[in-house]
Short mmCIF file of C-alpha atoms in Angstrom, two decimals:
data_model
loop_
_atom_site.label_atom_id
_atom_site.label_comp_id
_atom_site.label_asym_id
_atom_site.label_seq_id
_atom_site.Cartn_x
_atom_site.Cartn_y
_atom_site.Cartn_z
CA UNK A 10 6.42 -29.94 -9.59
CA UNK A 11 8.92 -32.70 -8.31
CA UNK A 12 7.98 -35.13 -10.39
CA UNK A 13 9.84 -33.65 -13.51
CA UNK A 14 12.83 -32.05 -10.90
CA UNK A 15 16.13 -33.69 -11.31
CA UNK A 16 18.24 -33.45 -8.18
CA UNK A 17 20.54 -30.93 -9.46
CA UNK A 18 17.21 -28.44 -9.85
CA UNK A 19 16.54 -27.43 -6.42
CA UNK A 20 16.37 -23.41 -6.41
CA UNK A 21 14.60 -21.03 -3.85
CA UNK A 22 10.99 -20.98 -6.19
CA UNK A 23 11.17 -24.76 -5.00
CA UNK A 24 11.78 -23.87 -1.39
CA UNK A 25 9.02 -21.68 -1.47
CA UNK A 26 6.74 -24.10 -3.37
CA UNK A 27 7.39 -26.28 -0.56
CA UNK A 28 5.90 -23.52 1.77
CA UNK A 29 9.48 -21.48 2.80
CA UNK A 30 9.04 -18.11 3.42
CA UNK A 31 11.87 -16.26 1.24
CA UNK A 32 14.63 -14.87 4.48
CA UNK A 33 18.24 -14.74 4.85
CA UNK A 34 17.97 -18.69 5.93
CA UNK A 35 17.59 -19.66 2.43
CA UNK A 36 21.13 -19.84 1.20
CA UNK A 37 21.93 -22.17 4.10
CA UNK A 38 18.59 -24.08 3.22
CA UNK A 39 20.10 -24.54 -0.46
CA UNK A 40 23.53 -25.18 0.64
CA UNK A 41 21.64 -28.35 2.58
CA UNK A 42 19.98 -29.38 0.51
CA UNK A 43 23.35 -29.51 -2.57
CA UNK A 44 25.08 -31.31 0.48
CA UNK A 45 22.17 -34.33 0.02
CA UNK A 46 22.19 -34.22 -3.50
CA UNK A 47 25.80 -35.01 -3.38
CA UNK A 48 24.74 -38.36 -0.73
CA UNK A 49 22.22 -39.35 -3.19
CA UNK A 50 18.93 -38.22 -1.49
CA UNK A 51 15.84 -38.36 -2.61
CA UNK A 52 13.81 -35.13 -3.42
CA UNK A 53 11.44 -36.43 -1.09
CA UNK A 54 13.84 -37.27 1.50
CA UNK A 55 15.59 -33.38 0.99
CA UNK A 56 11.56 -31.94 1.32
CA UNK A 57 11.57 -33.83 4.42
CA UNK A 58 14.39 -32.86 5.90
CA UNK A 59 14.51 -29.25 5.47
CA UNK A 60 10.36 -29.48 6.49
CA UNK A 61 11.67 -28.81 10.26
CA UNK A 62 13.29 -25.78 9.38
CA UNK A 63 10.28 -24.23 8.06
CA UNK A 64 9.20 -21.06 9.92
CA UNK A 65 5.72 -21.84 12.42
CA UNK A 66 3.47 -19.72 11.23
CA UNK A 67 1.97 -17.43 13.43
CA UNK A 68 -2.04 -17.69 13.23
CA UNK A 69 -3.58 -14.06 12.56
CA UNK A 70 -4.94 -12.05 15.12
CA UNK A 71 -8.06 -10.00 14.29
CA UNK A 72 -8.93 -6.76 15.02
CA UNK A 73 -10.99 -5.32 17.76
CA UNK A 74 -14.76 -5.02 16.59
CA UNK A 75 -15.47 -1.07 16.20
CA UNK A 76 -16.37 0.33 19.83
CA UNK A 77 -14.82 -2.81 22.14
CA UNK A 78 -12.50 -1.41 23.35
CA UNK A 79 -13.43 2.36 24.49
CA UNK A 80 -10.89 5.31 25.40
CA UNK A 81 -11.44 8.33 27.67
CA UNK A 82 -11.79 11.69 27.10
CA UNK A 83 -10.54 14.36 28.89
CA UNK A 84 -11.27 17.32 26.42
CA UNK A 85 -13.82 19.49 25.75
CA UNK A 86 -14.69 21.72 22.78
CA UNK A 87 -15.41 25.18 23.81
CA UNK A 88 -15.64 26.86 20.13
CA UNK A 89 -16.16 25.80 16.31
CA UNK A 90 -12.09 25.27 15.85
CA UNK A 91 -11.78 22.74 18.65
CA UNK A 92 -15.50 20.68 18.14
CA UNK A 93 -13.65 20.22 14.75
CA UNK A 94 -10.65 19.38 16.15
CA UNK A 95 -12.37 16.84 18.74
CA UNK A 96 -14.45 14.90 16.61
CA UNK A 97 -11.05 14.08 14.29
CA UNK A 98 -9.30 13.01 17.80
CA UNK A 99 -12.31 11.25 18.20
CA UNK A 100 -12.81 9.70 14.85
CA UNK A 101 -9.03 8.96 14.70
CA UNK A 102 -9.26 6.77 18.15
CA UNK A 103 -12.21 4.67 17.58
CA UNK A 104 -10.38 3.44 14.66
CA UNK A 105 -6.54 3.06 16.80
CA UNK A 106 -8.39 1.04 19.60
CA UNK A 107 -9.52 -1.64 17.19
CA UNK A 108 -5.39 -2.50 17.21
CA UNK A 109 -5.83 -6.43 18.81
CA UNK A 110 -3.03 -5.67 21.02
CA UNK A 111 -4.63 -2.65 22.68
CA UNK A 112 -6.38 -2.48 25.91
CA UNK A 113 -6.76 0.68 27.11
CA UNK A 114 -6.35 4.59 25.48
CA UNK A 115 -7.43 8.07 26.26
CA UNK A 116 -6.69 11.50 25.18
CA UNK A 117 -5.42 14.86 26.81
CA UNK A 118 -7.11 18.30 26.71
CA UNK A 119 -3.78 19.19 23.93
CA UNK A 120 -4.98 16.28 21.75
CA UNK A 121 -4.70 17.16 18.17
CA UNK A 122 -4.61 14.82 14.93
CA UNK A 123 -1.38 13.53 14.37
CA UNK A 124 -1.57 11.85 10.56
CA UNK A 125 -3.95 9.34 8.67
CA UNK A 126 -7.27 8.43 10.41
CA UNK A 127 -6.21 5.52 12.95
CA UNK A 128 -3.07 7.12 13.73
CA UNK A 129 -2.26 8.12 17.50
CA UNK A 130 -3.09 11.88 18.07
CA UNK A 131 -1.11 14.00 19.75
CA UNK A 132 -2.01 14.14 23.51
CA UNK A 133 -3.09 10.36 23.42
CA UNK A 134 -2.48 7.21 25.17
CA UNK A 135 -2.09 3.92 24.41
CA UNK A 136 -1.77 0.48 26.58
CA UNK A 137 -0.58 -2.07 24.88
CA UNK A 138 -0.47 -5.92 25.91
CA UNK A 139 2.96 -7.38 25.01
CA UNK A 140 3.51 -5.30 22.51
CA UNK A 141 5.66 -2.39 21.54
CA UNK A 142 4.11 0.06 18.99
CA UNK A 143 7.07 2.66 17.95
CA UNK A 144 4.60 4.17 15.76
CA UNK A 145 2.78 4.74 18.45
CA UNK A 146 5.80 6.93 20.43
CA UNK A 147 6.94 8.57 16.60
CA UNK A 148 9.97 9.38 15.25
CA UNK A 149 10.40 12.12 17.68
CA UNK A 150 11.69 9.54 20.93
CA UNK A 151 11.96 10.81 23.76
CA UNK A 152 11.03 14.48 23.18
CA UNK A 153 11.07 15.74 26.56
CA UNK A 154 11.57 18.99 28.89
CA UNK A 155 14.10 20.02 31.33
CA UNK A 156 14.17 22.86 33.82
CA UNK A 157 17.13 24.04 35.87
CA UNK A 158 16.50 26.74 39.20
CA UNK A 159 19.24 29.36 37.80
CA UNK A 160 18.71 31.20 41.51
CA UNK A 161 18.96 34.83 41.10
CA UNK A 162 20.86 35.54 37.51
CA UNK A 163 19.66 37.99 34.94
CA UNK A 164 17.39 36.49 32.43
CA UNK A 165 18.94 38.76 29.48
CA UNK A 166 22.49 37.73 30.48
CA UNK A 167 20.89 33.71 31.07
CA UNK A 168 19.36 33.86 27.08
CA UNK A 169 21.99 35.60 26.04
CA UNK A 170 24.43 32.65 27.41
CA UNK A 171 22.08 30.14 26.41
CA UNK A 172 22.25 30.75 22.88
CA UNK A 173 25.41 31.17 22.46
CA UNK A 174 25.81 27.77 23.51
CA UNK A 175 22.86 26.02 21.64
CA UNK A 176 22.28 24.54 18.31
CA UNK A 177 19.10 25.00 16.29
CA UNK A 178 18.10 23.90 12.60
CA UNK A 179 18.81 20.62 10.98
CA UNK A 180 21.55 18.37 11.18
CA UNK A 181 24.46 18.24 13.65
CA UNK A 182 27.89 20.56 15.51
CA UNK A 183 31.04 20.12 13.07
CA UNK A 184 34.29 19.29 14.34
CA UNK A 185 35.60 21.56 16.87
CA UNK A 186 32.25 22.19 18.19
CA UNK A 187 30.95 19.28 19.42
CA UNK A 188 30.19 18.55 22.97
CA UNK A 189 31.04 15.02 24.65
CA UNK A 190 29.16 12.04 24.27
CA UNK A 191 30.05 9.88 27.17
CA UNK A 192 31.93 6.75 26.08
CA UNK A 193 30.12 4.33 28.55
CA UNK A 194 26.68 5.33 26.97
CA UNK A 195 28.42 4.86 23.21
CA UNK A 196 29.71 1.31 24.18
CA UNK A 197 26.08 0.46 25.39
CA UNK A 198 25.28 1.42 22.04
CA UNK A 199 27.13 -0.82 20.20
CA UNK A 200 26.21 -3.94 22.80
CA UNK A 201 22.43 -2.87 21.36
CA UNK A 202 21.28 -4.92 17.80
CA UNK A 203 19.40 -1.54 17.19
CA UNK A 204 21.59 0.93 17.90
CA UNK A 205 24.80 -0.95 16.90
CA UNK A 206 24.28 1.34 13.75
CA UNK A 207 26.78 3.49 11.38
CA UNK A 208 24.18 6.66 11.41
CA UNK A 209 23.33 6.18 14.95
CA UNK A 210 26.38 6.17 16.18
CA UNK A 211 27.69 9.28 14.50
CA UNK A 212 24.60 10.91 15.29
CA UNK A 213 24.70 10.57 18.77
CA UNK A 214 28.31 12.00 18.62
CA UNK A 215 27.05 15.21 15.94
CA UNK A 216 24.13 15.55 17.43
CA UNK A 217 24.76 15.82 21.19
CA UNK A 218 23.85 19.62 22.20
CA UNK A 219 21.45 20.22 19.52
CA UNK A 220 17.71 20.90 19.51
CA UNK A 221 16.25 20.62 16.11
CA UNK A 222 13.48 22.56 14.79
CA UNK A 223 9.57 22.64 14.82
CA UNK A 224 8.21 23.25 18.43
CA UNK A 225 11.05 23.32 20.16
CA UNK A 226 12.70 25.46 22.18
CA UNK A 227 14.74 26.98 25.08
CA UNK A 228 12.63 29.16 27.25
CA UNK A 229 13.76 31.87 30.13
CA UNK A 230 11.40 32.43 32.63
CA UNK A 231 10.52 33.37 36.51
CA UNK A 232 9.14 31.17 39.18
CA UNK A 233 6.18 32.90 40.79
CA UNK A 234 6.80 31.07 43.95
CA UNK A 235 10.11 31.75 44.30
CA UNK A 236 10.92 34.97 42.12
CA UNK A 237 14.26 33.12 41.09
CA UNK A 238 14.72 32.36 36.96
CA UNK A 239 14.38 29.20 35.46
CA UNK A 240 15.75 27.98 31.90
CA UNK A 241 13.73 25.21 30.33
CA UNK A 242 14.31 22.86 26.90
CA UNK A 243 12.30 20.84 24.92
CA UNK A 244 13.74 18.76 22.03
CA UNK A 245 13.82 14.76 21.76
CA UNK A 246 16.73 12.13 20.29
CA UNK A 247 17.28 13.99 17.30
CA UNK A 248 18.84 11.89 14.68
CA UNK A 249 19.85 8.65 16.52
CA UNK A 250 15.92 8.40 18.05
CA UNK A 251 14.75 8.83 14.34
CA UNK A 252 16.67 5.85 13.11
CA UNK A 253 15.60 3.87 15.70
CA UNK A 254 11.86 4.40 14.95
CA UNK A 255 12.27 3.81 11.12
CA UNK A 256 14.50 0.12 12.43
CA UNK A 257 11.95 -0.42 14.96
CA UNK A 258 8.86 0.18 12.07
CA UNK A 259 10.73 -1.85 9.70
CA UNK A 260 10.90 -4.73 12.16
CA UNK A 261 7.55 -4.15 13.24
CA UNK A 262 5.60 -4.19 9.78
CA UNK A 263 7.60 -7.61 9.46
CA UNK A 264 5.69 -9.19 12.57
CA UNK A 265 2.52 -6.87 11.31
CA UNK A 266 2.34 -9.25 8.11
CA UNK A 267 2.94 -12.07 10.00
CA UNK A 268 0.34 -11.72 12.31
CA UNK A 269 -2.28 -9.10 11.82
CA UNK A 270 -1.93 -7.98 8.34
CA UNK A 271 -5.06 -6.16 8.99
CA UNK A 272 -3.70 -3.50 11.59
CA UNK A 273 -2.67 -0.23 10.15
CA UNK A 274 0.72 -0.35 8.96
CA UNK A 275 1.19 3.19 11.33
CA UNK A 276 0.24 0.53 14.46
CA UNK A 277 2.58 -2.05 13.67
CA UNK A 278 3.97 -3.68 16.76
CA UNK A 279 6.85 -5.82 18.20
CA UNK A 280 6.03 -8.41 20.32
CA UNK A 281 7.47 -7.58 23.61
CA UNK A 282 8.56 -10.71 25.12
CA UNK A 283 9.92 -11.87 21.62
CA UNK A 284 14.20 -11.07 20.94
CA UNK A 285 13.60 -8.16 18.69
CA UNK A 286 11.22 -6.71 21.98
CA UNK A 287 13.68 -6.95 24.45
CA UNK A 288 16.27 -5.62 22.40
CA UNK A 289 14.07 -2.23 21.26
CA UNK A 290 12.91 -2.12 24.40
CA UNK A 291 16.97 -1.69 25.69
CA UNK A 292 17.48 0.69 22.93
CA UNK A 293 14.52 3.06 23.82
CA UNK A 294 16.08 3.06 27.37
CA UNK A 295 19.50 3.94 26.13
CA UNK A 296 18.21 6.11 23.55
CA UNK A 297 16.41 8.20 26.97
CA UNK A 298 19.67 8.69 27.99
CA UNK A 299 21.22 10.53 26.12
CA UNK A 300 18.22 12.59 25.31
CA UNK A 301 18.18 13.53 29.15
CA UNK A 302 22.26 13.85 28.66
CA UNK A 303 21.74 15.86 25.69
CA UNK A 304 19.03 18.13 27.92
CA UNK A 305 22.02 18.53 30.84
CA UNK A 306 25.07 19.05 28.82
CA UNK A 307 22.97 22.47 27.43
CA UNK A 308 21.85 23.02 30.44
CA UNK A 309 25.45 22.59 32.14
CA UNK A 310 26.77 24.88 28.93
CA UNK A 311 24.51 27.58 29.69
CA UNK A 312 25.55 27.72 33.33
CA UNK A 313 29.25 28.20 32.29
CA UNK A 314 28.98 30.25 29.33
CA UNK A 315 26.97 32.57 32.02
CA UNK A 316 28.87 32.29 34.76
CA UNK A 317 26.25 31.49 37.01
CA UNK A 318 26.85 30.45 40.71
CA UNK A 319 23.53 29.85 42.29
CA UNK A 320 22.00 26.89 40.52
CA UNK A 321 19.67 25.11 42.17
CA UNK A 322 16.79 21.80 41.00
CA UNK A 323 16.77 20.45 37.79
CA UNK A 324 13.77 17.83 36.81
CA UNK A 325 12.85 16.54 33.60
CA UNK A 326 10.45 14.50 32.07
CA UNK A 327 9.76 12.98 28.30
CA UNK A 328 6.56 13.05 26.72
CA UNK A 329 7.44 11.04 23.39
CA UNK A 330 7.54 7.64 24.89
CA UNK A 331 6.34 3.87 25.99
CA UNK A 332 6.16 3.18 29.78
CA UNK A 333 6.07 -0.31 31.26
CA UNK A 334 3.03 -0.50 34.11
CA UNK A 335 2.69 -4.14 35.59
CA UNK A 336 2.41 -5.84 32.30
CA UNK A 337 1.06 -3.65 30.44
CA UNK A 338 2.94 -0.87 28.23
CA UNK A 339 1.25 2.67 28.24
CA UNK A 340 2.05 4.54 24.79
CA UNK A 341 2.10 8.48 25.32
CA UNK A 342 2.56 10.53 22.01
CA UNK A 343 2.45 14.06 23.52
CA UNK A 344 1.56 12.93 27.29
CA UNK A 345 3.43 13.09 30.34
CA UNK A 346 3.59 10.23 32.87
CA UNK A 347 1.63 11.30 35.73
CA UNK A 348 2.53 8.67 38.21
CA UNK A 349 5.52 8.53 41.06
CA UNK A 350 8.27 6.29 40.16
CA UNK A 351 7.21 5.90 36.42
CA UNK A 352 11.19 5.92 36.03
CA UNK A 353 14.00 5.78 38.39
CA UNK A 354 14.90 9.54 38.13
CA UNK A 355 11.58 10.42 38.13
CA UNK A 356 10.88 13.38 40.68
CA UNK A 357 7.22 13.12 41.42
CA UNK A 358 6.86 16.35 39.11
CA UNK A 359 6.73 17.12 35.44
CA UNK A 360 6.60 20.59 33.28
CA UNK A 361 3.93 21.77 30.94
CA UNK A 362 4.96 24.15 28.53
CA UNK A 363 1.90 25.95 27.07
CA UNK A 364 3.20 28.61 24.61
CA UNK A 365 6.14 31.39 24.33
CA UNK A 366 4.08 33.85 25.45
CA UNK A 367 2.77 31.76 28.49
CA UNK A 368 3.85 30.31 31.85
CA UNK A 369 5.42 26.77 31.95
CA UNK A 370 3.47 24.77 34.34
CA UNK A 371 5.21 22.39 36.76
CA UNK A 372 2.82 20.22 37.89
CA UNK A 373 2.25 16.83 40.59
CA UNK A 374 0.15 14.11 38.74
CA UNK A 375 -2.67 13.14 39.87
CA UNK A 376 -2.14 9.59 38.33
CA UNK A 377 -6.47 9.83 37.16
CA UNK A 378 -7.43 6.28 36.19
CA UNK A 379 -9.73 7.99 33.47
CA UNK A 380 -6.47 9.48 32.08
CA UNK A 381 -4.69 6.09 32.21
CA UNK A 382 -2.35 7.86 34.86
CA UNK A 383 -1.25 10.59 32.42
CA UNK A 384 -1.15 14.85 31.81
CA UNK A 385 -0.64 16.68 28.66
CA UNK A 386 2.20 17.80 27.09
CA UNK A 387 1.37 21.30 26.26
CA UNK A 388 -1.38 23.18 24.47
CA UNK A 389 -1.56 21.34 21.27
CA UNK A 390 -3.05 23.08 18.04
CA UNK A 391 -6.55 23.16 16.38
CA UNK A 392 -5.18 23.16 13.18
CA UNK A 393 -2.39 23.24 11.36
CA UNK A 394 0.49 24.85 10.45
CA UNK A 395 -0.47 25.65 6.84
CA UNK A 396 -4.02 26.88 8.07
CA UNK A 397 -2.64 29.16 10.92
CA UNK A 398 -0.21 30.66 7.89
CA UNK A 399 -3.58 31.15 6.08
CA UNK A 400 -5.36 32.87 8.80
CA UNK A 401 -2.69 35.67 8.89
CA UNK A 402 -3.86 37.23 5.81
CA UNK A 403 -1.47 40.05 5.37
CA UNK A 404 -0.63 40.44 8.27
CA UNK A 405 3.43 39.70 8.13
CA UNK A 406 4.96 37.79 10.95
CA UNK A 407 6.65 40.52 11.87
CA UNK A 408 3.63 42.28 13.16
CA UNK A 409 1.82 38.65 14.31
CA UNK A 410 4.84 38.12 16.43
CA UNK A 411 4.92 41.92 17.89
CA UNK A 412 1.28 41.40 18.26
CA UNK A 413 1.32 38.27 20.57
CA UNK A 414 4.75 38.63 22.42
CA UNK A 415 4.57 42.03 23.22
CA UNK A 416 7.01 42.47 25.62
CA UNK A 417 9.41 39.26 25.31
CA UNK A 418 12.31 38.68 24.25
CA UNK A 419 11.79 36.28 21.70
CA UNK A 420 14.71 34.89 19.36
CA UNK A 421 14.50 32.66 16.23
CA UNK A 422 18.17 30.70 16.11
CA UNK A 423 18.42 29.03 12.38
CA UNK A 424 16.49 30.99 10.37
CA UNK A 425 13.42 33.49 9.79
CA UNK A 426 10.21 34.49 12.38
CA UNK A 427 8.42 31.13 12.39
CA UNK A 428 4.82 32.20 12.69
CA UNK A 429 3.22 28.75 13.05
CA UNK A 430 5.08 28.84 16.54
CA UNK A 431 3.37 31.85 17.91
CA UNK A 432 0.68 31.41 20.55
CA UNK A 433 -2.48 31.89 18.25
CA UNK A 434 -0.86 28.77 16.05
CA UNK A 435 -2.27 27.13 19.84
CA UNK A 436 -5.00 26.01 21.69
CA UNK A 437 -6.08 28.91 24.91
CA UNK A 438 -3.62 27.99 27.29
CA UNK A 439 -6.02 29.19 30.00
CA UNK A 440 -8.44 26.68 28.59
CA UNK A 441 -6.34 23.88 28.78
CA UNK A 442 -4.92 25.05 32.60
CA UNK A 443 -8.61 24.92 33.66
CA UNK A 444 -9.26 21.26 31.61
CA UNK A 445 -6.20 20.02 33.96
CA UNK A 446 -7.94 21.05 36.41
CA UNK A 447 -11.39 20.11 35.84
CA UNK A 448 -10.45 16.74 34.70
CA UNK A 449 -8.24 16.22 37.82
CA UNK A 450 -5.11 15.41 35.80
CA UNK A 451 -2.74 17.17 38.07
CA UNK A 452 -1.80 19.53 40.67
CA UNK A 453 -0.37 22.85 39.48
CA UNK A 454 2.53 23.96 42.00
CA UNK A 455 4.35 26.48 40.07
CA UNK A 456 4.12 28.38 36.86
CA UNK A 457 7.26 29.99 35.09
CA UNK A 458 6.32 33.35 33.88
CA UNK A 459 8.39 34.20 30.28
CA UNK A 460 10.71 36.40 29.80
CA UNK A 461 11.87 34.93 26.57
CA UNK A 462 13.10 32.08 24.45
CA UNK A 463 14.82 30.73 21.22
CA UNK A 464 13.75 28.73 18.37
CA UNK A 465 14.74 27.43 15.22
CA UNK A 466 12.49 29.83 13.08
CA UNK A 467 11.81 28.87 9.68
CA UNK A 468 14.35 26.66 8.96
CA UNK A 469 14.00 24.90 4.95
CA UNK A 470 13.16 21.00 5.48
CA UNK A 471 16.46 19.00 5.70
CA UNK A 472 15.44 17.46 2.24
CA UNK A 473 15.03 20.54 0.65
CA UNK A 474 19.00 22.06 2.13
CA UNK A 475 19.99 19.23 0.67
CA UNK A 476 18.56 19.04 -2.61
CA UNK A 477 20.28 22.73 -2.99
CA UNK A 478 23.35 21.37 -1.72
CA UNK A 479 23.61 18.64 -4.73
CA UNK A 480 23.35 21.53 -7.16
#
């Protein structure tokens, strides 16, 4: 090819002929190499020359032979819905740990398939060396639980405050009803390369006091130790932790080609120690809190909007998220750290939520080795939401939801009854109470009875409201 190139020829097909990878170096690679032209250098002196700024390239790692690296279990099937469901956990992890960065995984008596064979179920774990997989922790970041001792208040008059204050169903508050986003956390923000981002930052303003949809919730309940009511949330980073994952993917399937093109584009990974590593790594800190502000500003709403005097505890923990352990990082999609200190604010205890029409468990860990120092999240499902709709028959969710709740006071926020959300869309609670305990996953201290809770309901997908609002 250069023997026929005149000087004034060089383009970007020669840079890459000459083994450049095509990047946002290449104008200043062409600018260079006009700037020699003009000093009357050689092709072969500009090849030279610009040789040094190629990119190293990175040799490929394989993946794990099938079965090398092995992952607990901490399930069991106890009917023909969850041997189904365990041998798609199970099929799903043998193919995850053949990742080459993992080490280590197991999975939770909630586990549940989560996506494409070789994607992390729900109720797994993951450790990771040097490496950050935010496929790994999902879009959902952070999605976490709070509980607050509301002493001796009414539970009607506690719900009733509660959601008048809260915001359920897609999208954000509008102007005028927005609660503060502290300015400190915002400036750390913008100091992040992630999360120095148009969306994100007006998300995290919009979105602050909001819960979202799906399986979340705010839940009224009584402590059987104490008698005194508790209010407890689950919900995540909303929109700013959902741009975050897709930047983190995107930078993550770059290093993926690089490196292992083989590994599932689902288990991407950033190298830890590299720039783009620390930096996510900051921005999934940052992004926790303001999911835990987001948690305590509801919270902290519902307490005024009540008028309630005798608050007492609050403790919180996500489920959603990567945890550095010595040097390895630990990967729970629906599993709760188990472990003291596993974060500065970190109590010692973490909540359980089952289902609306059961107790939330608060729970020591028992840090179990076999569970890579993890609990479950919840109850998890045996199958999905389209086949729990199909199971109803006729029956209308009306009468499912009358059926199961019997009782409660159960409130759907944003839209219609939600029947996927009802306790036979999940696994027996009792069953998975007894697996904690059998497996020695953690000590149950408490268990919030219901009295009642809110939910989105059956809110239309985001893309759908806003297909209709183009019309």
């Amino acid at each position: 090819m250069t023997k026929d190139m005149t000087l004034s020829q060089i383009t970007g097909t020669d840079l890459i002929a000459w083994g450049h990878l095509p990047g946002a170096q290449f104008p200043a690679l062409l600018e260079r190499a006009e700037a020699m032209i003009a000093d009357g250098a050689s092709v072969e002196d500009i090849r030279a020359t610009l040789e040094v700024e190629k990119p190293k390239v990175l040799p490929k790692i394989p993946l794990h032979a099938t079965g090398a690296v092995p992952f607990h279990e901490n399930i069991r099937a106890e009917t023909p819905d969850e041997e189904d469901n365990v041998a798609k956990v199970r099929e799903t992890m043998k193919v995850l740990m053949r990742t080459p960065t993992v080490v280590s995984g197991a999975v939770m008596p909630d586990a549940c398939p989560a996506g494409p064979v070789g994607t992390i179920p729900v109720g797994g774990v993951v450790a990771a060396k040097n490496a950050i997989h935010p496929g790994m922790h999902s879009a959902d970041i952070c999605c976490s639980v709070m509980m607050t001792d509301l002493g001796d208040a009414d539970p009607k008059t506690v719900l009733d405050a509660a959601q008048s204050v809260t915001h359920f169903g897609p999208g954000g508050r509008r102007n005028g009803a927005r609660f503060t986003t502290s300015l400190k956390l915002l400036d750390a923000f913008r100091e992040n390369p992630f999360l120095n981002h148009p969306k994100i930052m007006r998300m995290a303003q919009e979105h602050m006091g909001t819960q979202g949809d799906g399986n979340h919730f705010l839940f009224i309940g009584r402590s059987r130790n104490t008698g005194r009511v508790a209010m407890v949330t689950h919900h995540g980073s909303r929109g700013p932790g959902a741009v975050l994952y897709k930047l983190g993917m995107d930078v993550a399937q770059k290093f993926r080609k690089q490196i292992s093109p083989e590994t599932l584009k689902q288990n991407a990974w950033i190298p830890a120690d590299s720039a783009e590593g620390i930096a996510y790594w900051e921005a999934l800190q940052l992004i926790r809190k303001w999911t835990k502000a987001n948690h305590n500003a509801l919270h902290q709403a519902t307490v005024e909007a009540g008028r309630l005097g005798d608050v007492g505890e609050r403790i919180w923990n996500e489920h959603n998220f990567v945890f550095k352990r010595g040097d390895l990082y630990y990967h729970g999609k629906g599993a709760t750290p188990a472990w003291d200190h596993y974060a500065q604010d970190a109590t010692g205890r973490t909540l359980i939520p089952l289902n609306m029409a059961e107790p939330v468990l608060v729970v020591r860990g028992s840090d179990a080795g076999h569970a890579l120092g993890f609990s479950p999240h919840g109850a998890g499902r045996n199958f999905s939401r389209s086949e729990h709709r199909r199971r109803m028959g006729e029956v209308t969710p009306e009468e499912q939801l009358k059926a199961e709740t019997s009782g409660l006071d159960v409130r759907f926020h944003a839209g219609g009854i939600d029947a996927s959300e009802l306790p036979s869309s999940y696994k027996s609670a009792a069953s998975v109470v007894d697996q904690i305990k059998d497996y020695g996953l953690a000590e149950i201290e408490d268990y919030i009875d219901p009295y009642g809770c809110v939910m989105a309901g059956d809110v239309p997908p985001f893309w759908m409201t806003r297909k209709k609002e183009r019309r």
